[in-house]
Coordinates of C-alpha atoms and ligand atoms in Angstrom, one line a residue:
M1 CA -5.7 -31.1 27.3
R2 CA -6.3 -30.2 23.6
G3 CA -9.3 -28.0 22.6
L4 CA -12.0 -30.0 21.0
M5 CA -12.8 -27.7 18.0
M6 CA -13.1 -28.3 14.3
D7 CA -10.0 -27.8 12.3
Y8 CA -11.7 -25.5 9.8
P9 CA -9.2 -23.8 7.4
L10 CA -9.0 -20.1 7.1
T11 CA -9.0 -19.7 3.3
I12 CA -10.0 -17.3 0.4
T13 CA -12.2 -20.1 -0.6
H14 CA -14.5 -19.3 2.3
I15 CA -14.6 -15.7 1.4
L16 CA -15.8 -16.6 -2.1
D17 CA -18.3 -19.1 -0.9
R18 CA -19.8 -16.8 1.7
A19 CA -20.3 -14.2 -0.9
R20 CA -22.2 -16.7 -3.1
R21 CA -24.4 -17.9 -0.2
L22 CA -25.2 -14.5 1.3
F23 CA -24.7 -11.7 -1.1
R24 CA -25.6 -12.8 -4.5
D25 CA -27.5 -9.5 -5.3
K26 CA -24.9 -7.1 -4.0
P27 CA -23.3 -5.0 -6.7
V28 CA -19.7 -4.7 -8.0
L29 CA -19.2 -1.6 -10.2
T30 CA -16.1 -0.7 -12.3
R31 CA -15.4 2.6 -14.0
T32 CA -14.5 1.8 -17.6
A33 CA -13.9 3.9 -20.9
S34 CA -17.5 3.4 -21.9
G35 CA -19.1 4.1 -18.4
M36 CA -19.8 2.0 -15.4
H37 CA -19.7 -1.8 -15.7
R38 CA -22.1 -3.3 -13.3
Y39 CA -22.8 -6.8 -12.1
T40 CA -23.5 -8.7 -9.0
Y41 CA -21.7 -11.0 -6.6
G42 CA -23.7 -13.8 -8.2
D43 CA -22.3 -12.9 -11.5
L44 CA -18.8 -12.6 -10.0
Y45 CA -19.1 -16.1 -8.5
R46 CA -20.2 -17.7 -11.7
R47 CA -17.4 -16.2 -13.6
V48 CA -14.8 -17.1 -11.0
C49 CA -15.9 -20.7 -11.2
R50 CA -15.4 -20.5 -15.1
L51 CA -11.9 -19.0 -14.5
A52 CA -11.1 -21.9 -12.1
N53 CA -12.0 -24.4 -14.8
A54 CA -10.2 -22.3 -17.5
L55 CA -6.9 -22.5 -15.5
T56 CA -7.3 -26.2 -15.3
A57 CA -7.8 -26.4 -19.1
L58 CA -4.7 -24.3 -19.6
G59 CA -2.8 -26.8 -17.5
V60 CA -2.0 -24.6 -14.4
C61 CA -1.2 -26.9 -11.5
D62 CA -1.9 -26.5 -7.8
G63 CA 0.5 -24.1 -6.2
E64 CA 1.6 -22.5 -9.6
R65 CA 2.0 -18.9 -9.8
V66 CA -0.3 -16.9 -12.0
G67 CA 0.7 -13.3 -12.7
S68 CA -1.6 -10.3 -13.1
F69 CA -0.6 -7.1 -14.9
A70 CA -3.7 -5.0 -14.4
W71 CA -5.6 -2.0 -13.0
N72 CA -8.4 -2.2 -10.4
T73 CA -11.4 -3.7 -12.2
Y74 CA -13.9 -6.4 -11.7
R75 CA -11.9 -8.8 -13.8
H76 CA -8.9 -8.2 -11.4
L77 CA -11.2 -9.1 -8.5
E78 CA -12.1 -12.3 -10.3
L79 CA -8.4 -13.2 -10.4
Y80 CA -8.1 -12.1 -6.7
L81 CA -10.8 -14.8 -5.9
G82 CA -10.5 -17.4 -8.5
I83 CA -6.7 -18.0 -8.6
P84 CA -6.3 -18.6 -4.8
S85 CA -9.7 -20.4 -4.4
S86 CA -8.7 -23.0 -6.9
G87 CA -5.4 -23.6 -5.2
R88 CA -3.1 -21.6 -7.4
V89 CA -1.2 -18.4 -6.3
L90 CA -2.0 -14.9 -7.6
H91 CA 1.2 -12.9 -8.3
T92 CA 0.2 -9.3 -8.7
L93 CA 2.9 -7.5 -10.8
N94 CA 3.5 -3.8 -10.1
I95 CA 3.0 -2.2 -13.6
R96 CA 5.0 0.8 -12.4
L97 CA 8.2 -1.0 -11.7
F98 CA 11.3 -0.8 -14.1
P99 CA 11.0 -3.3 -16.9
E100 CA 14.2 -5.2 -15.6
Q101 CA 12.6 -5.5 -12.1
I102 CA 9.4 -6.9 -13.6
G103 CA 11.4 -9.4 -15.7
F104 CA 13.3 -10.4 -12.6
I105 CA 10.2 -10.8 -10.5
V106 CA 8.3 -13.0 -13.2
N107 CA 11.3 -15.2 -13.7
H108 CA 11.9 -15.5 -9.9
A109 CA 8.3 -16.4 -9.0
E110 CA 8.2 -18.6 -12.2
D111 CA 4.8 -17.3 -13.3
A112 CA 3.0 -19.8 -15.5
L113 CA 0.6 -17.4 -17.1
I114 CA 0.2 -13.7 -17.1
F115 CA -3.3 -12.0 -17.2
V116 CA -2.9 -8.6 -18.7
D117 CA -5.3 -5.6 -19.2
D118 CA -5.6 -4.8 -23.0
S119 CA -4.3 -1.3 -22.4
L120 CA -1.2 -2.6 -20.8
V121 CA -0.4 -5.1 -23.5
P122 CA 2.3 -2.8 -25.0
A123 CA 4.2 -2.4 -21.7
L124 CA 4.3 -6.2 -21.3
E125 CA 5.3 -6.9 -24.9
A126 CA 8.6 -5.1 -24.4
L127 CA 9.4 -7.4 -21.5
A128 CA 8.1 -10.7 -23.0
P129 CA 11.5 -11.9 -24.5
Q130 CA 13.0 -12.0 -21.0
L131 CA 10.1 -14.1 -19.5
K132 CA 11.4 -17.6 -19.7
C133 CA 8.7 -19.4 -17.7
V134 CA 5.5 -17.9 -19.0
R135 CA 3.5 -20.4 -21.0
G136 CA 0.8 -17.9 -22.2
Y137 CA -0.8 -14.5 -21.9
V138 CA -4.4 -13.8 -21.3
V139 CA -5.8 -10.4 -22.4
M140 CA -8.5 -8.9 -20.4
G141 CA -10.7 -6.4 -22.1
D142 CA -14.0 -6.1 -24.2
G143 CA -12.7 -5.8 -27.7
P144 CA -11.0 -8.3 -30.0
L145 CA -7.5 -9.5 -29.3
P146 CA -4.9 -6.7 -29.9
K147 CA -2.2 -7.2 -32.6
T148 CA 0.8 -8.2 -30.4
S149 CA 4.0 -10.2 -30.4
L150 CA 2.9 -11.8 -27.0
A151 CA 2.4 -15.6 -27.6
P152 CA 0.6 -17.8 -27.1
L153 CA -2.2 -15.4 -26.6
Y154 CA -5.8 -15.9 -25.1
R155 CA -8.8 -13.8 -24.8
Y156 CA -10.0 -13.8 -21.2
E157 CA -13.7 -13.4 -22.2
D158 CA -13.3 -16.4 -24.7
L159 CA -11.7 -18.6 -22.0
L160 CA -14.5 -17.9 -19.6
A161 CA -17.2 -18.4 -22.3
A162 CA -15.7 -21.8 -23.1
A163 CA -15.4 -23.0 -19.5
S164 CA -18.0 -24.7 -17.4
E165 CA -19.7 -22.9 -14.6
D166 CA -19.7 -26.0 -12.5
Y167 CA -16.9 -26.0 -10.1
D168 CA -16.6 -27.6 -6.6
L169 CA -14.4 -25.4 -4.4
P170 CA -11.6 -27.4 -3.1
R171 CA -10.8 -27.6 0.7
L172 CA -7.3 -26.0 0.9
D173 CA -4.7 -26.0 3.5
E174 CA -4.7 -22.5 5.1
N175 CA -1.0 -22.4 5.3
N176 CA -0.6 -22.8 1.5
A177 CA 0.2 -19.6 -0.5
A178 CA -2.7 -17.6 -1.9
G179 CA -0.9 -14.6 -3.1
M180 CA 2.6 -13.2 -3.9
C181 CA 3.9 -9.8 -4.0
Y182 CA 7.5 -8.4 -4.4
T183 CA 8.7 -5.4 -2.5
S184 CA 9.5 -2.5 -4.7
G185 CA 13.2 -3.1 -4.3
T186 CA 14.6 0.3 -3.5
T187 CA 17.8 -1.5 -2.7
G188 CA 18.9 -4.5 -4.7
N189 CA 16.4 -6.9 -6.5
P190 CA 12.8 -6.9 -5.2
K191 CA 12.2 -9.6 -2.5
G192 CA 9.2 -12.0 -2.8
V193 CA 6.6 -12.3 0.0
A194 CA 4.3 -15.4 -0.3
Y195 CA 1.0 -14.8 1.6
S196 CA -0.7 -17.7 3.1
H197 CA -4.6 -18.0 3.0
R198 CA -4.5 -17.8 6.8
A199 CA -2.6 -14.5 6.8
L200 CA -4.9 -12.9 4.3
T201 CA -8.1 -14.0 5.9
L202 CA -7.0 -13.1 9.4
Q203 CA -5.9 -9.6 8.0
S204 CA -9.3 -9.2 6.6
L205 CA -11.0 -10.2 9.8
A206 CA -8.9 -7.7 11.7
Q207 CA -9.9 -4.9 9.2
C208 CA -13.5 -5.5 10.1
S209 CA -13.1 -4.9 13.8
A210 CA -14.6 -1.6 15.0
D211 CA -11.2 -0.3 16.1
A212 CA -9.9 -0.8 12.7
F213 CA -12.1 0.1 9.6
G214 CA -15.2 -1.6 11.0
L215 CA -15.9 -2.8 7.5
C216 CA -19.5 -4.1 7.1
E217 CA -22.3 -5.1 4.7
S218 CA -23.8 -1.7 4.4
D219 CA -20.4 -0.1 3.4
V220 CA -19.6 1.0 -0.2
V221 CA -16.0 0.4 -0.6
M222 CA -13.6 1.7 -3.3
S223 CA -10.0 0.3 -3.5
V224 CA -8.1 3.2 -4.9
V225 CA -4.9 1.5 -3.7
P226 CA -3.7 -0.3 -6.9
M227 CA -4.5 -4.0 -6.8
F228 CA -0.8 -4.5 -7.8
Q229 CA 0.4 -3.0 -4.5
A230 CA 0.2 -5.2 -1.3
N231 CA -3.2 -6.6 -2.4
A232 CA -4.8 -3.2 -2.4
W233 CA -4.2 -3.4 1.4
G234 CA -6.5 -6.4 1.4
L235 CA -9.7 -4.3 0.9
P236 CA -11.0 -6.5 -2.0
Y237 CA -10.9 -9.6 0.2
T238 CA -12.4 -7.7 3.3
A239 CA -15.2 -6.1 1.2
T240 CA -16.1 -9.5 -0.3
L241 CA -16.1 -11.2 3.1
V242 CA -18.6 -8.8 4.5
G243 CA -20.6 -8.4 1.3
A244 CA -20.0 -4.6 0.9
T245 CA -20.9 -2.9 -2.3
Q246 CA -17.7 -2.6 -4.2
I247 CA -16.4 0.1 -6.7
Y248 CA -13.4 -0.3 -8.8
P249 CA -11.8 2.9 -10.3
G250 CA -10.4 1.3 -13.5
A251 CA -7.4 2.5 -15.4
Q252 CA -5.5 5.5 -14.3
P253 CA -8.2 7.3 -12.2
T254 CA -7.5 11.0 -11.7
P255 CA -8.2 12.8 -8.4
Q256 CA -11.3 14.2 -10.1
D257 CA -12.4 10.6 -11.1
I258 CA -11.9 9.6 -7.5
C259 CA -14.1 12.5 -6.1
E260 CA -16.8 11.9 -8.7
L261 CA -16.9 8.2 -7.9
V262 CA -17.3 8.9 -4.2
Q263 CA -19.9 11.5 -4.8
E264 CA -22.0 9.5 -7.4
H265 CA -21.8 6.1 -5.5
K266 CA -21.9 7.5 -1.9
I267 CA -18.7 5.7 -1.1
S268 CA -18.2 5.1 2.6
V269 CA -14.7 3.7 2.8
T270 CA -11.7 4.3 0.5
A271 CA -8.1 4.1 1.1
G272 CA -5.0 5.7 -0.4
V273 CA -1.5 6.9 0.0
P274 CA -1.0 10.6 1.1
T275 CA -0.3 11.6 -2.4
V276 CA -3.7 10.4 -3.6
L277 CA -5.4 12.2 -0.7
L278 CA -3.6 15.5 -1.4
G279 CA -4.6 15.0 -5.0
M280 CA -8.2 14.8 -3.9
L281 CA -7.8 18.1 -1.9
G282 CA -6.3 19.6 -5.1
A283 CA -9.4 18.5 -7.1
L284 CA -11.7 20.0 -4.3
E285 CA -9.9 23.4 -4.8
Q286 CA -11.1 23.4 -8.5
K287 CA -14.6 22.1 -8.1
S288 CA -16.9 21.2 -5.2
Y289 CA -17.7 17.5 -4.7
D290 CA -20.0 16.1 -2.0
L291 CA -17.8 13.7 -0.3
S292 CA -19.9 13.5 3.0
S293 CA -20.6 9.9 2.5
L294 CA -17.0 8.9 3.5
R295 CA -16.9 7.7 7.0
C296 CA -13.3 6.2 7.1
V297 CA -10.5 6.8 4.9
P298 CA -7.3 4.7 5.8
C299 CA -4.2 6.4 4.6
G300 CA -0.6 5.1 4.9
G301 CA 2.4 3.9 2.9
S302 CA 4.2 7.0 4.0
A303 CA 3.8 9.3 6.9
V304 CA 0.5 11.2 6.9
P305 CA 1.2 14.8 7.7
E306 CA -0.9 16.4 10.5
S307 CA -1.9 19.2 8.0
L308 CA -3.5 16.6 5.7
L309 CA -5.5 15.2 8.7
A310 CA -6.6 18.8 9.6
R311 CA -7.6 19.6 6.0
F312 CA -9.8 16.5 5.8
D313 CA -11.2 17.2 9.4
Q314 CA -12.4 20.6 8.1
L315 CA -14.4 18.7 5.5
G316 CA -15.8 16.4 8.1
I317 CA -14.0 13.4 6.7
R318 CA -12.1 11.1 9.0
V319 CA -8.6 10.0 7.7
V320 CA -7.1 7.2 9.7
Q321 CA -3.5 6.6 9.5
A322 CA -2.2 3.0 9.1
W323 CA 1.3 1.6 8.9
G324 CA 2.3 -1.5 7.2
M325 CA 4.7 -3.1 4.6
T326 CA 4.5 -5.6 1.8
E327 CA 5.9 -7.9 4.3
T328 CA 3.0 -7.3 6.8
S329 CA 0.1 -8.2 4.5
P330 CA 0.2 -5.1 4.8
L331 CA -1.6 -3.5 7.8
A332 CA -0.1 -3.8 11.2
T333 CA -1.0 -0.6 13.1
L334 CA -3.7 2.0 13.0
S335 CA -3.9 5.4 14.7
K336 CA -7.0 6.3 16.5
P337 CA -7.2 8.2 19.8
R338 CA -8.4 6.1 22.6
S339 CA -11.4 6.9 24.9
S340 CA -9.1 8.6 27.6
M341 CA -8.3 11.2 24.8
V342 CA -11.8 12.2 23.6
S343 CA -11.8 15.2 25.9
W344 CA -8.6 16.5 24.3
S345 CA -8.6 19.3 21.8
A346 CA -8.8 18.4 18.0
E347 CA -5.2 19.6 17.7
Q348 CA -4.0 17.4 20.5
Q349 CA -5.9 14.4 19.1
R350 CA -4.4 15.1 15.6
L351 CA -0.9 14.8 17.1
V352 CA -1.8 11.3 18.2
R353 CA -3.5 10.5 14.8
A354 CA -0.3 11.7 13.1
K355 CA 1.6 8.9 14.8
Q356 CA 1.4 5.4 13.1
G357 CA -0.7 4.0 16.0
M358 CA -1.4 1.0 18.0
S359 CA -0.6 -2.6 16.7
M360 CA -3.6 -4.4 15.4
P361 CA -4.8 -7.5 17.4
F362 CA -2.3 -10.3 17.2
V363 CA 0.5 -8.1 16.0
E364 CA 3.4 -7.5 18.4
M365 CA 6.0 -4.9 18.0
R366 CA 9.2 -3.7 19.7
I367 CA 12.1 -1.3 19.2
V368 CA 15.6 -2.5 19.2
G369 CA 18.9 -0.6 19.6
D370 CA 22.1 -1.1 17.6
D371 CA 23.1 -3.6 20.1
G372 CA 20.2 -5.8 19.3
K373 CA 18.7 -5.2 22.7
E374 CA 15.1 -4.2 23.2
L375 CA 14.6 -0.5 24.1
P376 CA 11.9 1.0 26.5
Q377 CA 8.6 2.1 25.1
D378 CA 8.9 5.6 26.4
G379 CA 8.2 7.6 23.3
K380 CA 11.8 8.7 23.4
S381 CA 14.1 5.8 22.7
V382 CA 14.7 5.6 19.0
G383 CA 15.7 2.1 17.4
E384 CA 14.6 -0.3 14.7
L385 CA 11.0 -1.4 14.6
Q386 CA 10.6 -5.2 14.8
V387 CA 7.2 -7.0 14.4
R388 CA 5.8 -10.5 14.6
G389 CA 2.3 -12.0 14.1
P390 CA 0.2 -14.3 12.0
W391 CA 0.3 -12.1 8.9
I392 CA 4.0 -11.0 9.0
V393 CA 6.3 -12.6 6.6
A394 CA 8.4 -15.5 8.0
E395 CA 11.0 -15.7 5.2
Y396 CA 11.4 -14.3 1.7
Y397 CA 10.6 -16.5 -1.2
N398 CA 13.8 -18.4 -2.3
D399 CA 16.0 -15.6 -1.2
P400 CA 19.3 -15.8 0.8
R401 CA 18.6 -12.3 2.1
S402 CA 16.0 -13.8 4.5
A403 CA 18.7 -14.6 7.0
A404 CA 19.5 -11.1 7.6
A405 CA 15.9 -9.9 8.0
F406 CA 15.0 -11.6 11.2
Q407 CA 16.1 -11.6 14.8
D408 CA 14.8 -14.3 17.1
G409 CA 11.6 -14.7 15.3
W410 CA 11.0 -11.1 14.8
F411 CA 10.9 -9.4 11.4
K412 CA 13.3 -6.4 11.1
T413 CA 11.3 -3.7 9.3
G414 CA 14.1 -1.4 8.6
D415 CA 12.1 1.4 9.9
I416 CA 13.3 3.7 12.7
A417 CA 10.7 4.5 15.4
T418 CA 9.7 5.1 18.9
I419 CA 6.8 3.6 20.7
D420 CA 5.2 5.7 23.5
P421 CA 3.8 4.4 26.8
D422 CA 0.3 4.1 25.5
G423 CA 1.7 1.8 22.7
Y424 CA 1.6 4.3 19.8
L425 CA 4.2 3.8 17.2
Q426 CA 5.9 6.8 15.6
I427 CA 8.1 6.2 12.5
T428 CA 10.9 8.7 12.4
D429 CA 12.5 7.3 9.3
R430 CA 13.5 4.4 7.2
A431 CA 17.0 3.3 8.3
K432 CA 18.6 4.2 5.1
D433 CA 17.0 7.8 5.1
V434 CA 17.9 8.8 8.7
I435 CA 20.0 12.0 8.9
K436 CA 22.9 11.6 11.2
S437 CA 24.1 15.1 12.4
G438 CA 26.8 15.5 15.0
G439 CA 26.2 11.8 16.3
E440 CA 22.5 12.6 16.8
W441 CA 19.5 11.5 14.5
I442 CA 17.2 13.9 12.7
S443 CA 13.9 12.7 11.5
S444 CA 13.4 13.6 7.8
V445 CA 9.8 12.5 8.0
E446 CA 9.2 14.9 10.9
L447 CA 10.8 17.7 9.1
E448 CA 8.8 17.0 5.9
N449 CA 5.5 16.8 7.8
A450 CA 6.2 20.2 9.4
I451 CA 7.2 21.8 6.1
I452 CA 4.2 20.6 4.3
G453 CA 2.0 22.4 6.9
H454 CA 3.2 25.8 5.3
P455 CA 0.3 27.1 3.4
Q456 CA 2.4 28.0 0.3
V457 CA 4.0 24.5 0.1
L458 CA 2.7 21.7 -2.1
E459 CA 5.3 19.1 -1.5
A460 CA 8.5 18.7 0.5
A461 CA 11.3 16.1 0.9
V462 CA 14.2 16.2 3.2
I463 CA 17.5 14.3 2.6
G464 CA 20.7 14.1 4.5
L465 CA 23.8 15.3 2.6
P466 CA 27.4 15.1 3.7
H467 CA 28.7 17.9 5.9
E468 CA 32.3 18.6 6.9
R469 CA 31.6 19.5 10.5
W470 CA 28.4 17.6 11.3
Q471 CA 28.9 14.5 9.2
E472 CA 25.4 15.1 7.6
R473 CA 22.9 17.9 7.5
P474 CA 19.3 18.1 6.3
L475 CA 18.6 19.7 2.9
A476 CA 14.9 20.6 2.4
C477 CA 13.6 20.2 -1.2
V478 CA 10.4 22.2 -1.6
V479 CA 7.7 22.4 -4.3
P480 CA 5.7 25.6 -3.8
R481 CA 2.0 25.6 -4.6
P482 CA 1.1 26.6 -8.2
G483 CA 1.3 30.4 -8.6
Q484 CA 2.6 30.8 -5.1
Q485 CA 6.0 32.0 -3.8
V486 CA 7.8 31.2 -0.7
S487 CA 11.4 31.9 0.4
R488 CA 14.1 30.0 2.2
A489 CA 13.8 32.4 5.1
E490 CA 10.1 31.9 5.4
I491 CA 10.4 28.2 5.5
L492 CA 13.1 28.4 8.3
K493 CA 11.0 30.8 10.2
F494 CA 8.0 28.6 10.0
L495 CA 9.9 25.6 11.3
A496 CA 11.6 27.6 14.1
D497 CA 8.9 26.8 16.7
K498 CA 8.1 23.4 15.5
V499 CA 11.4 21.6 15.7
A500 CA 14.7 21.6 17.6
K501 CA 17.1 24.4 16.5
W502 CA 19.8 21.9 15.3
W503 CA 17.2 20.1 13.2
L504 CA 16.5 23.2 11.0
P505 CA 17.5 22.4 7.5
E506 CA 20.9 23.6 6.6
D507 CA 19.5 24.9 3.3
V508 CA 16.1 25.0 1.5
V509 CA 16.1 24.6 -2.2
F510 CA 13.1 24.9 -4.5
V511 CA 12.2 22.3 -7.2
E512 CA 9.6 21.7 -9.8
S513 CA 8.7 18.2 -8.5
I514 CA 9.8 15.5 -6.1
P515 CA 10.8 12.2 -7.7
K516 CA 8.4 9.2 -6.7
T517 CA 8.8 5.6 -6.5
S518 CA 6.6 3.0 -8.2
V519 CA 4.3 3.1 -5.3
G520 CA 4.2 7.0 -5.1
K521 CA 6.6 7.5 -2.2
I522 CA 9.4 10.1 -2.2
A523 CA 12.3 8.5 -4.0
K524 CA 15.0 9.7 -1.7
R525 CA 17.8 7.7 -3.4
D526 CA 17.1 9.6 -6.6
L527 CA 16.9 12.8 -4.8
R528 CA 20.2 12.2 -3.1
E529 CA 21.6 11.3 -6.5
Q530 CA 20.2 14.6 -7.9
F531 CA 21.9 16.7 -5.3
K532 CA 25.3 14.7 -5.0
D533 CA 27.3 17.7 -6.3
Y534 CA 25.4 20.1 -4.1
H535 CA 27.4 22.5 -1.8
W536 CA 26.1 23.9 1.4
P537 CA 25.9 27.8 1.4
S538 CA 28.7 27.9 4.0
E539 CA 31.0 25.9 1.8
K540 CA 30.2 28.1 -1.2
A541 CA 31.4 31.2 0.7
Ligands
ADP625 P1 8.7 -0.8 -0.1 O1 9.2 -1.5 1.2 O2 9.0 -1.7 -1.3 O3 8.9 0.7 -0.3 P2 6.1 -1.0 1.1 O4 4.8 -0.6 0.5 O5 6.2 -2.3 1.6 O6 7.1 -0.9 -0.1 O7 6.7 0.1 2.1 C1 6.7 -0.1 3.4 C2 7.3 1.1 4.1 O8 6.6 2.3 3.9 C3 7.5 0.9 5.6 O9 8.5 0.2 5.9 C4 7.5 2.4 6.0 O10 8.9 2.9 5.8 C5 6.7 3.2 5.0 N1 5.3 3.4 5.6 C6 4.2 2.7 5.4 N2 3.2 3.3 6.0 C7 3.7 4.3 6.7 C8 3.1 5.3 7.5 N3 1.9 5.4 8.0 N4 4.0 6.2 8.0 C9 5.3 6.3 7.7 N5 5.9 5.4 7.0 C10 5.1 4.4 6.4

């Protein structure tokens, strides 16, 4: 027997319409060069309707891709809502990718228009000759149109001013694409992920559950995660769905800006990669900020070291680790200790929180060995993590590499991990970063997390380099804290009781900085390249 329920589509359109009906007076604030821009959800809704009409006037068809090249602002939020709610597809372009990669992405997605922040016009200009499909550029800003070779050129505010505010939201198919995002392409060209309305709305609903972020109307939410990175982890959609007060940090926020915004606006939820949170800790060392309003700080994108959790715990701020990928919309797991662990010491609980956590409702995960067979979830068996669920990619957009990315309906993440009997995931490495020493695997992530716990260490990265006897051995690259000194021997001594003896780095080198990818992760490929001529101390002798 079939269920007799309405076939109501799960779409971004509903998120927008709900905001209009219930939260018209709630504020959206953006940090700008001339102070805070402030308006309400009501204003947001009216401008989104104008945007939808402007897209029609510019001849953008249903299902066509519209690119954004922009920071986190209210205008970008308007694109987040207006482009998908009117049946088009928002393609957020990562402004930090290499120009050739951005060119590839725009051409591959066949973006019809690109909406660009005025401050980013020069960056886009350099690329424009490569962009075959783009029919126009829309500049977002308060001033007049800049002098530029981009053409044809439109001013966002003029387009909105000329468009009507009357717009009937269409009823869309929940399986149509709402957004697109490309992976950062650490190997080969970036791969396109097309998010359906259904995937994004379900992701947002899941984020509202109490065991996730418990996002609600009374929250003050700031998306620090760039809106050009995996939909700012979905926070703009979730915040709009529940009617939270929203704060956007604008162009190039520094750690001080972030701390000031939290203090000034009593922000309760903000999310960021570990590098951003480390930056906030650095800012706190210079000046005191009252960050006590923060009740939940999701952190992920790369492993969250236990020492980072501990330092925020000392401030009374709860950092919650999450794991995900561009391909998983992006959140798939969250690490919170469960009720049976509340009697444990803070240290023991932190060990759990330093894992990537339990899968969110409706996400399934398994670990698979080299032979393609599922491994036991015993916390010891190490294999590739595979996931499936309603917000996990089913295939890459127009990409023959899709064939190799799936096994029996499961998405192969390329992450190497264990799952313990309680169901907590622990990522040990990305497959391409694993260090194979004497036939065994060493987790570079675990070594990095341990080294970063040393009080004199600012940053650390561990890579595997060829070794005559052991095939590969770990090299630790360490950035000491400013004005501090630490020696190789001290690092090795510090690690001695934290990792197995054969895991100890073969050598420790001190560097000024660690190269980062466009999304702020350690660029291990660049680091391996940097040390390709390196010789182990034993070989030098
Ligand atoms: P890209 O794949 O282009 O680097 P993503 O942002 O999609 O960009 O990166 C996803 C990857 O980031 C995951 O496969 C995983 O390796 C890593 N990652 C994300 N969150 C965590 C986390 N909490 N701990 C460890 N690694 C993480």
